[in-house]
Amino acid sequence: MPRPSEATERGLQSVLDRAAEGGRVTPEEALDLYRFAPLHALGSVADTIRRRRYAGTEHIATYIIERNINYTNVCVTACRFCAFYAAPKDTAKGWTRDLDDILRRCAETVELGGTQIMFQGGHHPDYGVEYYEEHFSAIKKAFPQLVIHSLGA
């Protein structure tokens, strides 16, 4: 990663100070922070914002244990950023997990203290609403404590 110039460093500090005070950060500034700002500086500003935003409970920071379960890589969308998908007729590369495998992965998640799964995969041309209803119902029946995070774009 390239080292920022002294002028860029001053500009980054200005953006960090503004963010810490509750100001807005533009997409371009956010990209510069991502590329050049020291991680400890970003963490410090994030902590300042969290403490102000959640005054009275600022001593609490939370996280979840989530598992990403990919149910298929067969997809008709062919997004340019995706190196994951297989075209529907590419039987050598394409795969789909069966429900038993998905439930086994859910069980592993729960055993490790997980509370949520990300059910994610390709846009399979043969899967309609019924496929997702069946799978979500089976997961919730076997693991009612799991949150299913899914169908995001």
PDB file of C-alpha atoms in Angstrom:
ATOM      1  CA  MET A   1       0.000   0.000   0.000  1.00  0.00           C
ATOM      2  CA  PRO A   2       1.427   3.422  -0.888  1.00  0.00           C
ATOM      3  CA  ARG A   3       2.492   5.753   1.889  1.00  0.00           C
ATOM      4  CA  PRO A   4       0.422   8.962   2.076  1.00  0.00           C
ATOM      5  CA  SER A   5       2.108  12.319   1.628  1.00  0.00           C
ATOM      6  CA  GLU A   6       2.411  14.709   4.552  1.00  0.00           C
ATOM      7  CA  ALA A   7      -0.416  16.808   3.061  1.00  0.00           C
ATOM      8  CA  THR A   8      -2.584  13.698   2.771  1.00  0.00           C
ATOM      9  CA  GLU A   9      -1.823  12.809   6.405  1.00  0.00           C
ATOM     10  CA  ARG A  10      -2.937  16.298   7.513  1.00  0.00           C
ATOM     11  CA  GLY A  11      -6.096  15.913   5.421  1.00  0.00           C
ATOM     12  CA  LEU A  12      -6.779  12.498   6.960  1.00  0.00           C
ATOM     13  CA  GLN A  13      -6.412  13.918  10.448  1.00  0.00           C
ATOM     14  CA  SER A  14      -8.888  16.658   9.561  1.00  0.00           C
ATOM     15  CA  VAL A  15     -11.399  14.043   8.359  1.00  0.00           C
ATOM     16  CA  LEU A  16     -10.825  11.907  11.480  1.00  0.00           C
ATOM     17  CA  ASP A  17     -11.317  14.947  13.733  1.00  0.00           C
ATOM     18  CA  ARG A  18     -14.534  15.894  11.920  1.00  0.00           C
ATOM     19  CA  ALA A  19     -15.863  12.337  12.193  1.00  0.00           C
ATOM     20  CA  ALA A  20     -14.993  12.189  15.899  1.00  0.00           C
ATOM     21  CA  GLU A  21     -16.985  15.402  16.405  1.00  0.00           C
ATOM     22  CA  GLY A  22     -20.016  13.900  14.653  1.00  0.00           C
ATOM     23  CA  GLY A  23     -19.450  15.360  11.194  1.00  0.00           C
ATOM     24  CA  ARG A  24     -20.115  13.633   7.882  1.00  0.00           C
ATOM     25  CA  VAL A  25     -17.470  11.846   5.835  1.00  0.00           C
ATOM     26  CA  THR A  26     -17.789  11.811   2.048  1.00  0.00           C
ATOM     27  CA  PRO A  27     -17.360   8.568   0.080  1.00  0.00           C
ATOM     28  CA  GLU A  28     -14.043   9.884  -1.280  1.00  0.00           C
ATOM     29  CA  GLU A  29     -12.818  10.697   2.232  1.00  0.00           C
ATOM     30  CA  ALA A  30     -13.905   7.272   3.452  1.00  0.00           C
ATOM     31  CA  LEU A  31     -11.865   5.678   0.672  1.00  0.00           C
ATOM     32  CA  ASP A  32      -8.825   7.750   1.665  1.00  0.00           C
ATOM     33  CA  LEU A  33      -9.284   6.683   5.292  1.00  0.00           C
ATOM     34  CA  TYR A  34      -9.506   3.063   4.179  1.00  0.00           C
ATOM     35  CA  ARG A  35      -6.364   3.345   2.075  1.00  0.00           C
ATOM     36  CA  PHE A  36      -4.161   5.500   4.261  1.00  0.00           C
ATOM     37  CA  ALA A  37      -5.359   6.058   7.833  1.00  0.00           C
ATOM     38  CA  PRO A  38      -3.606   4.099  10.582  1.00  0.00           C
ATOM     39  CA  LEU A  39      -5.834   1.363  11.982  1.00  0.00           C
ATOM     40  CA  HIS A  40      -5.412   2.575  15.575  1.00  0.00           C
ATOM     41  CA  ALA A  41      -6.602   6.067  14.556  1.00  0.00           C
ATOM     42  CA  LEU A  42      -9.714   4.637  12.882  1.00  0.00           C
ATOM     43  CA  GLY A  43     -10.419   2.482  15.937  1.00  0.00           C
ATOM     44  CA  SER A  44     -10.008   5.421  18.279  1.00  0.00           C
ATOM     45  CA  VAL A  45     -12.455   7.569  16.304  1.00  0.00           C
ATOM     46  CA  ALA A  46     -14.939   4.689  16.061  1.00  0.00           C
ATOM     47  CA  ASP A  47     -14.736   4.224  19.831  1.00  0.00           C
ATOM     48  CA  THR A  48     -15.278   7.960  20.406  1.00  0.00           C
ATOM     49  CA  ILE A  49     -18.383   7.887  18.202  1.00  0.00           C
ATOM     50  CA  ARG A  50     -19.695   4.725  19.906  1.00  0.00           C
ATOM     51  CA  ARG A  51     -19.242   6.200  23.386  1.00  0.00           C
ATOM     52  CA  ARG A  52     -21.071   9.403  22.438  1.00  0.00           C
ATOM     53  CA  ARG A  53     -23.845   7.623  20.563  1.00  0.00           C
ATOM     54  CA  TYR A  54     -24.495   5.109  23.329  1.00  0.00           C
ATOM     55  CA  ALA A  55     -23.897   7.315  26.355  1.00  0.00           C
ATOM     56  CA  GLY A  56     -24.778   5.461  29.524  1.00  0.00           C
ATOM     57  CA  THR A  57     -24.067   2.097  27.932  1.00  0.00           C
ATOM     58  CA  GLU A  58     -20.789   3.014  26.260  1.00  0.00           C
ATOM     59  CA  HIS A  59     -18.988   0.377  28.317  1.00  0.00           C
ATOM     60  CA  ILE A  60     -20.819  -2.272  26.271  1.00  0.00           C
ATOM     61  CA  ALA A  61     -19.560  -3.475  22.902  1.00  0.00           C
ATOM     62  CA  THR A  62     -21.222  -6.461  21.281  1.00  0.00           C
ATOM     63  CA  TYR A  63     -20.549  -8.982  18.596  1.00  0.00           C
ATOM     64  CA  ILE A  64     -22.198 -12.045  17.172  1.00  0.00           C
ATOM     65  CA  ILE A  65     -20.887 -15.412  16.136  1.00  0.00           C
ATOM     66  CA  GLU A  66     -22.198 -16.029  12.647  1.00  0.00           C
ATOM     67  CA  ARG A  67     -21.475 -18.627  10.017  1.00  0.00           C
ATOM     68  CA  ASN A  68     -21.739 -18.071   6.302  1.00  0.00           C
ATOM     69  CA  ILE A  69     -23.403 -21.101   4.709  1.00  0.00           C
ATOM     70  CA  ASN A  70     -23.258 -21.082   0.926  1.00  0.00           C
ATOM     71  CA  TYR A  71     -26.059 -23.305  -0.344  1.00  0.00           C
ATOM     72  CA  THR A  72     -25.149 -23.186  -4.062  1.00  0.00           C
ATOM     73  CA  ASN A  73     -22.771 -21.478  -6.410  1.00  0.00           C
ATOM     74  CA  VAL A  74     -25.039 -22.018  -9.426  1.00  0.00           C
ATOM     75  CA  CYS A  75     -26.137 -18.590 -10.590  1.00  0.00           C
ATOM     76  CA  VAL A  76     -27.687 -16.876 -13.582  1.00  0.00           C
ATOM     77  CA  THR A  77     -26.594 -13.362 -12.622  1.00  0.00           C
ATOM     78  CA  ALA A  78     -22.876 -13.506 -13.522  1.00  0.00           C
ATOM     79  CA  CYS A  79     -21.931 -10.401 -11.533  1.00  0.00           C
ATOM     80  CA  ARG A  80     -18.577  -9.083 -12.713  1.00  0.00           C
ATOM     81  CA  PHE A  81     -17.165  -8.963  -9.167  1.00  0.00           C
ATOM     82  CA  CYS A  82     -17.974 -12.592  -8.335  1.00  0.00           C
ATOM     83  CA  ALA A  83     -15.346 -15.292  -8.692  1.00  0.00           C
ATOM     84  CA  PHE A  84     -17.631 -17.734  -6.896  1.00  0.00           C
ATOM     85  CA  TYR A  85     -20.440 -18.562  -9.299  1.00  0.00           C
ATOM     86  CA  ALA A  86     -20.922 -21.312 -11.842  1.00  0.00           C
ATOM     87  CA  ALA A  87     -23.231 -20.973 -14.817  1.00  0.00           C
ATOM     88  CA  PRO A  88     -26.270 -23.284 -14.613  1.00  0.00           C
ATOM     89  CA  LYS A  89     -24.910 -25.640 -17.298  1.00  0.00           C
ATOM     90  CA  ASP A  90     -21.401 -25.796 -15.802  1.00  0.00           C
ATOM     91  CA  THR A  91     -21.858 -29.125 -14.025  1.00  0.00           C
ATOM     92  CA  ALA A  92     -18.115 -29.510 -13.445  1.00  0.00           C
ATOM     93  CA  LYS A  93     -17.914 -26.320 -11.371  1.00  0.00           C
ATOM     94  CA  GLY A  94     -21.472 -25.942 -10.046  1.00  0.00           C
ATOM     95  CA  TRP A  95     -22.614 -27.452  -6.762  1.00  0.00           C
ATOM     96  CA  THR A  96     -25.499 -27.326  -4.309  1.00  0.00           C
ATOM     97  CA  ARG A  97     -25.470 -28.403  -0.656  1.00  0.00           C
ATOM     98  CA  ASP A  98     -28.247 -30.735   0.368  1.00  0.00           C
ATOM     99  CA  LEU A  99     -30.443 -29.898   3.345  1.00  0.00           C
ATOM    100  CA  ASP A 100     -28.716 -32.443   5.607  1.00  0.00           C
ATOM    101  CA  ASP A 101     -25.353 -30.771   4.979  1.00  0.00           C
ATOM    102  CA  ILE A 102     -26.847 -27.349   5.683  1.00  0.00           C
ATOM    103  CA  LEU A 103     -28.381 -28.594   8.943  1.00  0.00           C
ATOM    104  CA  ARG A 104     -25.051 -30.183   9.929  1.00  0.00           C
ATOM    105  CA  ARG A 105     -23.355 -26.826   9.407  1.00  0.00           C
ATOM    106  CA  CYS A 106     -26.041 -25.139  11.510  1.00  0.00           C
ATOM    107  CA  ALA A 107     -25.407 -27.684  14.285  1.00  0.00           C
ATOM    108  CA  GLU A 108     -21.669 -26.946  14.170  1.00  0.00           C
ATOM    109  CA  THR A 109     -22.442 -23.247  14.439  1.00  0.00           C
ATOM    110  CA  VAL A 110     -24.616 -23.736  17.525  1.00  0.00           C
ATOM    111  CA  GLU A 111     -22.011 -26.040  19.120  1.00  0.00           C
ATOM    112  CA  LEU A 112     -19.429 -23.266  18.717  1.00  0.00           C
ATOM    113  CA  GLY A 113     -21.713 -20.675  20.318  1.00  0.00           C
ATOM    114  CA  GLY A 114     -23.047 -19.237  17.081  1.00  0.00           C
ATOM    115  CA  THR A 115     -26.328 -17.356  17.109  1.00  0.00           C
ATOM    116  CA  GLN A 116     -26.783 -16.488  13.448  1.00  0.00           C
ATOM    117  CA  ILE A 117     -26.220 -17.950  10.008  1.00  0.00           C
ATOM    118  CA  MET A 118     -25.788 -16.103   6.745  1.00  0.00           C
ATOM    119  CA  PHE A 119     -27.609 -18.256   4.188  1.00  0.00           C
ATOM    120  CA  GLN A 120     -26.041 -17.113   0.971  1.00  0.00           C
ATOM    121  CA  GLY A 121     -25.633 -18.396  -2.543  1.00  0.00           C
ATOM    122  CA  GLY A 122     -26.175 -17.954  -6.216  1.00  0.00           C
ATOM    123  CA  HIS A 123     -29.407 -17.138  -8.005  1.00  0.00           C
ATOM    124  CA  HIS A 124     -30.178 -20.702  -8.992  1.00  0.00           C
ATOM    125  CA  PRO A 125     -32.696 -20.777 -11.857  1.00  0.00           C
ATOM    126  CA  ASP A 126     -34.535 -23.799 -10.426  1.00  0.00           C
ATOM    127  CA  TYR A 127     -35.052 -22.393  -6.914  1.00  0.00           C
ATOM    128  CA  GLY A 128     -38.282 -20.564  -6.269  1.00  0.00           C
ATOM    129  CA  VAL A 129     -39.798 -19.320  -3.038  1.00  0.00           C
ATOM    130  CA  GLU A 130     -40.664 -22.885  -2.035  1.00  0.00           C
ATOM    131  CA  TYR A 131     -36.974 -23.853  -1.874  1.00  0.00           C
ATOM    132  CA  TYR A 132     -36.241 -21.065   0.611  1.00  0.00           C
ATOM    133  CA  GLU A 133     -39.416 -21.692   2.618  1.00  0.00           C
ATOM    134  CA  GLU A 134     -38.490 -25.372   2.960  1.00  0.00           C
ATOM    135  CA  HIS A 135     -34.913 -24.655   3.993  1.00  0.00           C
ATOM    136  CA  PHE A 136     -35.719 -21.793   6.379  1.00  0.00           C
ATOM    137  CA  SER A 137     -38.496 -23.848   8.004  1.00  0.00           C
ATOM    138  CA  ALA A 138     -36.197 -26.847   8.467  1.00  0.00           C
ATOM    139  CA  ILE A 139     -33.451 -24.680   9.963  1.00  0.00           C
ATOM    140  CA  LYS A 140     -35.845 -22.921  12.370  1.00  0.00           C
ATOM    141  CA  LYS A 141     -37.467 -26.221  13.375  1.00  0.00           C
ATOM    142  CA  ALA A 142     -34.100 -27.806  14.194  1.00  0.00           C
ATOM    143  CA  PHE A 143     -32.456 -24.646  15.582  1.00  0.00           C
ATOM    144  CA  PRO A 144     -35.089 -22.141  16.738  1.00  0.00           C
ATOM    145  CA  GLN A 145     -32.407 -20.097  18.489  1.00  0.00           C
ATOM    146  CA  LEU A 146     -30.583 -19.288  15.233  1.00  0.00           C
ATOM    147  CA  VAL A 147     -31.210 -16.040  13.418  1.00  0.00           C
ATOM    148  CA  ILE A 148     -31.253 -16.506   9.649  1.00  0.00           C
ATOM    149  CA  HIS A 149     -29.629 -13.593   7.856  1.00  0.00           C
ATOM    150  CA  SER A 150     -30.406 -14.066   4.199  1.00  0.00           C
ATOM    151  CA  LEU A 151     -31.645 -12.797   0.875  1.00  0.00           C
ATOM    152  CA  GLY A 152     -29.492  -9.688   0.980  1.00  0.00           C
ATOM    153  CA  ALA A 153     -28.202  -7.927  -2.065  1.00  0.00           C
TER     154      ALA A 153
END
